[in-house]
Amino acid sequence: GRLAAEPVAVESMLAMAGLKVTEANALLAIWRAHFLRRDGLRLITLITGDAYDALLPIAICPKPAETKRVLVLCIDFPTPEIDAKVRALVERLEAEGIDERDRAAAELIALGAIAASSIAKHADHPDPEVRARVAAVLEKLASPVPVPKPAVRPTRVKHR
């Protein structure tokens, strides 16, 4: 609930909230590809302890000796540069060649979820094809973030 006096590394923030190193690393593996290495401005905050319990109560039976719950909230704020890039790409959705329109749609998707609100501004575009492509891009951006599967070491089993 407080802003840090100076920027805090995400790893440190997660550790201070009570996540184990393996949990923090798994979360960061997902975030690096989908959030942290993309252009834009993000607010990352944690909700822990009593605040989390009040927001989303939980009952576990039998009750464990200790629970640590951490809700990580990430809010994207598109920058004016992203807005301008989206406008230019939406204009390319009107190109004569279908390959150019396909490339523009792919580039909009590549911008990621941070651009969704900028893209949504074009949902009522006068051109029906542009509207359809914008809707398809927004649908793709709204799909869940893929979660990487944990690495599993094969084990040898001796049969007798």
mmCIF file of C-alpha atoms in Angstrom:
data_model
loop_
_atom_site.group_PDB
_atom_site.id
_atom_site.type_symbol
_atom_site.label_atom_id
_atom_site.label_comp_id
_atom_site.label_asym_id
_atom_site.label_seq_id
_atom_site.Cartn_x
_atom_site.Cartn_y
_atom_site.Cartn_z
ATOM 1 C CA GLY A 1 0.000 0.000 0.000
ATOM 2 C CA ARG A 2 3.019 2.371 0.041
ATOM 3 C CA LEU A 3 5.218 3.678 -2.715
ATOM 4 C CA ALA A 4 8.890 2.909 -2.252
ATOM 5 C CA ALA A 5 11.104 5.908 -1.555
ATOM 6 C CA GLU A 6 13.319 4.641 -4.351
ATOM 7 C CA PRO A 7 12.805 2.021 -7.048
ATOM 8 C CA VAL A 8 12.837 -1.481 -5.599
ATOM 9 C CA ALA A 9 13.897 -4.497 -7.631
ATOM 10 C CA VAL A 10 10.934 -6.724 -8.332
ATOM 11 C CA GLU A 11 12.794 -9.706 -6.889
ATOM 12 C CA SER A 12 13.314 -7.879 -3.590
ATOM 13 C CA MET A 13 9.709 -6.748 -3.530
ATOM 14 C CA LEU A 14 8.484 -10.326 -3.943
ATOM 15 C CA ALA A 15 10.883 -11.644 -1.291
ATOM 16 C CA MET A 16 9.790 -8.955 1.193
ATOM 17 C CA ALA A 17 6.193 -10.023 0.586
ATOM 18 C CA GLY A 18 7.023 -13.571 1.638
ATOM 19 C CA LEU A 19 7.384 -15.451 -1.634
ATOM 20 C CA LYS A 20 9.968 -18.212 -1.743
ATOM 21 C CA VAL A 21 12.823 -17.810 -4.207
ATOM 22 C CA THR A 22 11.397 -20.525 -6.476
ATOM 23 C CA GLU A 23 7.967 -18.869 -6.438
ATOM 24 C CA ALA A 24 9.406 -15.445 -7.220
ATOM 25 C CA ASN A 25 11.551 -16.854 -10.035
ATOM 26 C CA ALA A 26 8.574 -18.661 -11.597
ATOM 27 C CA LEU A 27 6.521 -15.478 -11.500
ATOM 28 C CA LEU A 28 9.355 -13.422 -12.969
ATOM 29 C CA ALA A 29 9.910 -15.948 -15.768
ATOM 30 C CA ILE A 30 6.378 -15.228 -16.942
ATOM 31 C CA TRP A 31 6.571 -11.486 -16.329
ATOM 32 C CA ARG A 32 9.883 -10.936 -18.109
ATOM 33 C CA ALA A 33 8.470 -12.064 -21.434
ATOM 34 C CA HIS A 34 5.013 -10.597 -21.084
ATOM 35 C CA PHE A 35 5.365 -7.433 -19.003
ATOM 36 C CA LEU A 36 8.793 -6.341 -17.844
ATOM 37 C CA ARG A 37 10.591 -6.306 -21.188
ATOM 38 C CA ARG A 38 7.939 -4.368 -23.079
ATOM 39 C CA ASP A 39 7.659 -0.642 -23.590
ATOM 40 C CA GLY A 40 5.321 1.304 -21.379
ATOM 41 C CA LEU A 41 4.740 2.375 -17.824
ATOM 42 C CA ARG A 42 3.597 -0.115 -15.188
ATOM 43 C CA LEU A 43 2.554 0.058 -11.594
ATOM 44 C CA ILE A 44 3.313 -3.147 -9.708
ATOM 45 C CA THR A 45 1.986 -3.461 -6.199
ATOM 46 C CA LEU A 46 1.505 -6.254 -3.722
ATOM 47 C CA ILE A 47 -1.449 -6.951 -1.471
ATOM 48 C CA THR A 48 -0.540 -9.148 1.467
ATOM 49 C CA GLY A 49 -1.688 -10.232 4.903
ATOM 50 C CA ASP A 50 -4.906 -8.840 6.369
ATOM 51 C CA ALA A 51 -5.599 -6.673 3.304
ATOM 52 C CA TYR A 52 -5.527 -9.730 1.036
ATOM 53 C CA ASP A 53 -7.659 -11.762 3.462
ATOM 54 C CA ALA A 54 -10.254 -8.971 3.615
ATOM 55 C CA LEU A 55 -10.302 -8.709 -0.177
ATOM 56 C CA LEU A 56 -10.460 -12.440 -0.845
ATOM 57 C CA PRO A 57 -11.193 -14.543 2.253
ATOM 58 C CA ILE A 58 -10.092 -18.171 2.301
ATOM 59 C CA ALA A 59 -10.959 -21.154 4.476
ATOM 60 C CA ILE A 60 -8.663 -24.162 4.560
ATOM 61 C CA CYS A 61 -9.456 -27.351 6.486
ATOM 62 C CA PRO A 62 -7.539 -28.489 8.335
ATOM 63 C CA LYS A 63 -6.132 -25.077 9.072
ATOM 64 C CA PRO A 64 -2.388 -24.871 8.354
ATOM 65 C CA ALA A 65 -0.008 -23.548 10.988
ATOM 66 C CA GLU A 66 0.856 -20.613 8.720
ATOM 67 C CA THR A 67 -0.329 -19.140 5.434
ATOM 68 C CA LYS A 68 1.347 -16.519 3.293
ATOM 69 C CA ARG A 69 -0.781 -15.005 0.570
ATOM 70 C CA VAL A 70 0.478 -12.494 -1.942
ATOM 71 C CA LEU A 71 -1.580 -10.833 -4.642
ATOM 72 C CA VAL A 72 0.586 -9.182 -7.273
ATOM 73 C CA LEU A 73 -1.250 -6.441 -9.128
ATOM 74 C CA CYS A 74 0.192 -5.006 -12.334
ATOM 75 C CA ILE A 75 -1.490 -2.050 -14.016
ATOM 76 C CA ASP A 76 -0.330 -0.939 -17.450
ATOM 77 C CA PHE A 77 -0.333 2.681 -18.539
ATOM 78 C CA PRO A 78 0.277 3.193 -22.258
ATOM 79 C CA THR A 79 2.629 6.038 -23.049
ATOM 80 C CA PRO A 80 2.043 8.696 -25.737
ATOM 81 C CA GLU A 81 4.631 6.839 -27.851
ATOM 82 C CA ILE A 82 2.555 3.648 -27.681
ATOM 83 C CA ASP A 83 -0.599 5.604 -28.576
ATOM 84 C CA ALA A 84 1.184 7.037 -31.632
ATOM 85 C CA LYS A 85 2.504 3.621 -32.673
ATOM 86 C CA VAL A 86 -1.016 2.140 -32.366
ATOM 87 C CA ARG A 87 -2.490 4.958 -34.501
ATOM 88 C CA ALA A 88 0.095 4.322 -37.217
ATOM 89 C CA LEU A 89 -0.514 0.563 -37.160
ATOM 90 C CA VAL A 90 -4.303 1.013 -37.312
ATOM 91 C CA GLU A 91 -3.796 3.216 -40.387
ATOM 92 C CA ARG A 92 -1.815 0.333 -41.926
ATOM 93 C CA LEU A 93 -4.840 -1.927 -41.330
ATOM 94 C CA GLU A 94 -6.406 0.029 -44.219
ATOM 95 C CA ALA A 95 -3.525 -0.753 -46.617
ATOM 96 C CA GLU A 96 -4.293 -2.043 -50.105
ATOM 97 C CA GLY A 97 -2.287 -5.255 -49.697
ATOM 98 C CA ILE A 98 -3.513 -7.970 -47.373
ATOM 99 C CA ASP A 99 0.071 -8.855 -46.392
ATOM 100 C CA GLU A 100 0.582 -5.309 -45.110
ATOM 101 C CA ARG A 101 -2.684 -5.470 -43.150
ATOM 102 C CA ASP A 102 -1.666 -8.841 -41.684
ATOM 103 C CA ARG A 103 1.745 -7.445 -40.657
ATOM 104 C CA ALA A 104 0.099 -4.431 -39.007
ATOM 105 C CA ALA A 105 -2.253 -6.707 -37.028
ATOM 106 C CA ALA A 106 0.686 -8.889 -35.953
ATOM 107 C CA GLU A 107 2.613 -5.798 -34.834
ATOM 108 C CA LEU A 108 -0.388 -4.616 -32.801
ATOM 109 C CA ILE A 109 -0.498 -8.003 -31.069
ATOM 110 C CA ALA A 110 3.264 -7.851 -30.496
ATOM 111 C CA LEU A 111 2.840 -4.584 -28.575
ATOM 112 C CA GLY A 112 1.153 -6.640 -25.880
ATOM 113 C CA ALA A 113 -1.549 -5.968 -23.328
ATOM 114 C CA ILE A 114 -0.135 -2.549 -22.458
ATOM 115 C CA ALA A 115 -1.455 -1.297 -25.806
ATOM 116 C CA ALA A 116 -4.963 -2.774 -25.413
ATOM 117 C CA SER A 117 -6.598 0.439 -24.205
ATOM 118 C CA SER A 118 -4.994 2.398 -27.064
ATOM 119 C CA ILE A 119 -6.131 -0.224 -29.584
ATOM 120 C CA ALA A 120 -9.657 -0.269 -28.123
ATOM 121 C CA LYS A 121 -10.018 3.423 -29.042
ATOM 122 C CA HIS A 122 -10.226 2.236 -32.659
ATOM 123 C CA ALA A 123 -12.960 -0.393 -32.061
ATOM 124 C CA ASP A 124 -15.572 1.826 -33.735
ATOM 125 C CA HIS A 125 -13.465 2.550 -36.835
ATOM 126 C CA PRO A 126 -15.630 3.407 -39.890
ATOM 127 C CA ASP A 127 -14.038 0.649 -42.008
ATOM 128 C CA PRO A 128 -15.664 -2.721 -41.199
ATOM 129 C CA GLU A 129 -12.483 -4.709 -41.908
ATOM 130 C CA VAL A 130 -10.448 -2.489 -39.600
ATOM 131 C CA ARG A 131 -13.122 -2.921 -36.899
ATOM 132 C CA ALA A 132 -12.955 -6.707 -37.337
ATOM 133 C CA ARG A 133 -9.156 -6.752 -37.197
ATOM 134 C CA VAL A 134 -9.098 -4.499 -34.122
ATOM 135 C CA ALA A 135 -11.616 -6.817 -32.435
ATOM 136 C CA ALA A 136 -9.464 -9.856 -33.303
ATOM 137 C CA VAL A 137 -6.333 -8.169 -31.941
ATOM 138 C CA LEU A 138 -8.112 -7.243 -28.705
ATOM 139 C CA GLU A 139 -9.409 -10.805 -28.348
ATOM 140 C CA LYS A 140 -5.885 -12.169 -28.803
ATOM 141 C CA LEU A 141 -4.499 -9.721 -26.221
ATOM 142 C CA ALA A 142 -7.221 -10.695 -23.734
ATOM 143 C CA SER A 143 -6.337 -14.391 -23.870
ATOM 144 C CA PRO A 144 -4.574 -15.699 -20.768
ATOM 145 C CA VAL A 145 -0.824 -15.446 -20.481
ATOM 146 C CA PRO A 146 0.693 -18.887 -21.151
ATOM 147 C CA VAL A 147 2.309 -20.368 -18.071
ATOM 148 C CA PRO A 148 5.610 -22.152 -18.682
ATOM 149 C CA LYS A 149 5.679 -25.764 -17.587
ATOM 150 C CA PRO A 150 8.171 -26.556 -14.837
ATOM 151 C CA ALA A 151 11.264 -28.413 -15.913
ATOM 152 C CA VAL A 152 11.041 -32.024 -14.810
ATOM 153 C CA ARG A 153 14.092 -34.195 -14.608
ATOM 154 C CA PRO A 154 13.542 -37.686 -15.907
ATOM 155 C CA THR A 155 14.045 -40.368 -13.298
ATOM 156 C CA ARG A 156 15.231 -43.873 -13.937
ATOM 157 C CA VAL A 157 13.097 -46.634 -12.568
ATOM 158 C CA LYS A 158 14.577 -50.073 -12.088
ATOM 159 C CA HIS A 159 12.196 -52.888 -12.820
ATOM 160 C CA ARG A 160 12.786 -56.259 -11.243
#
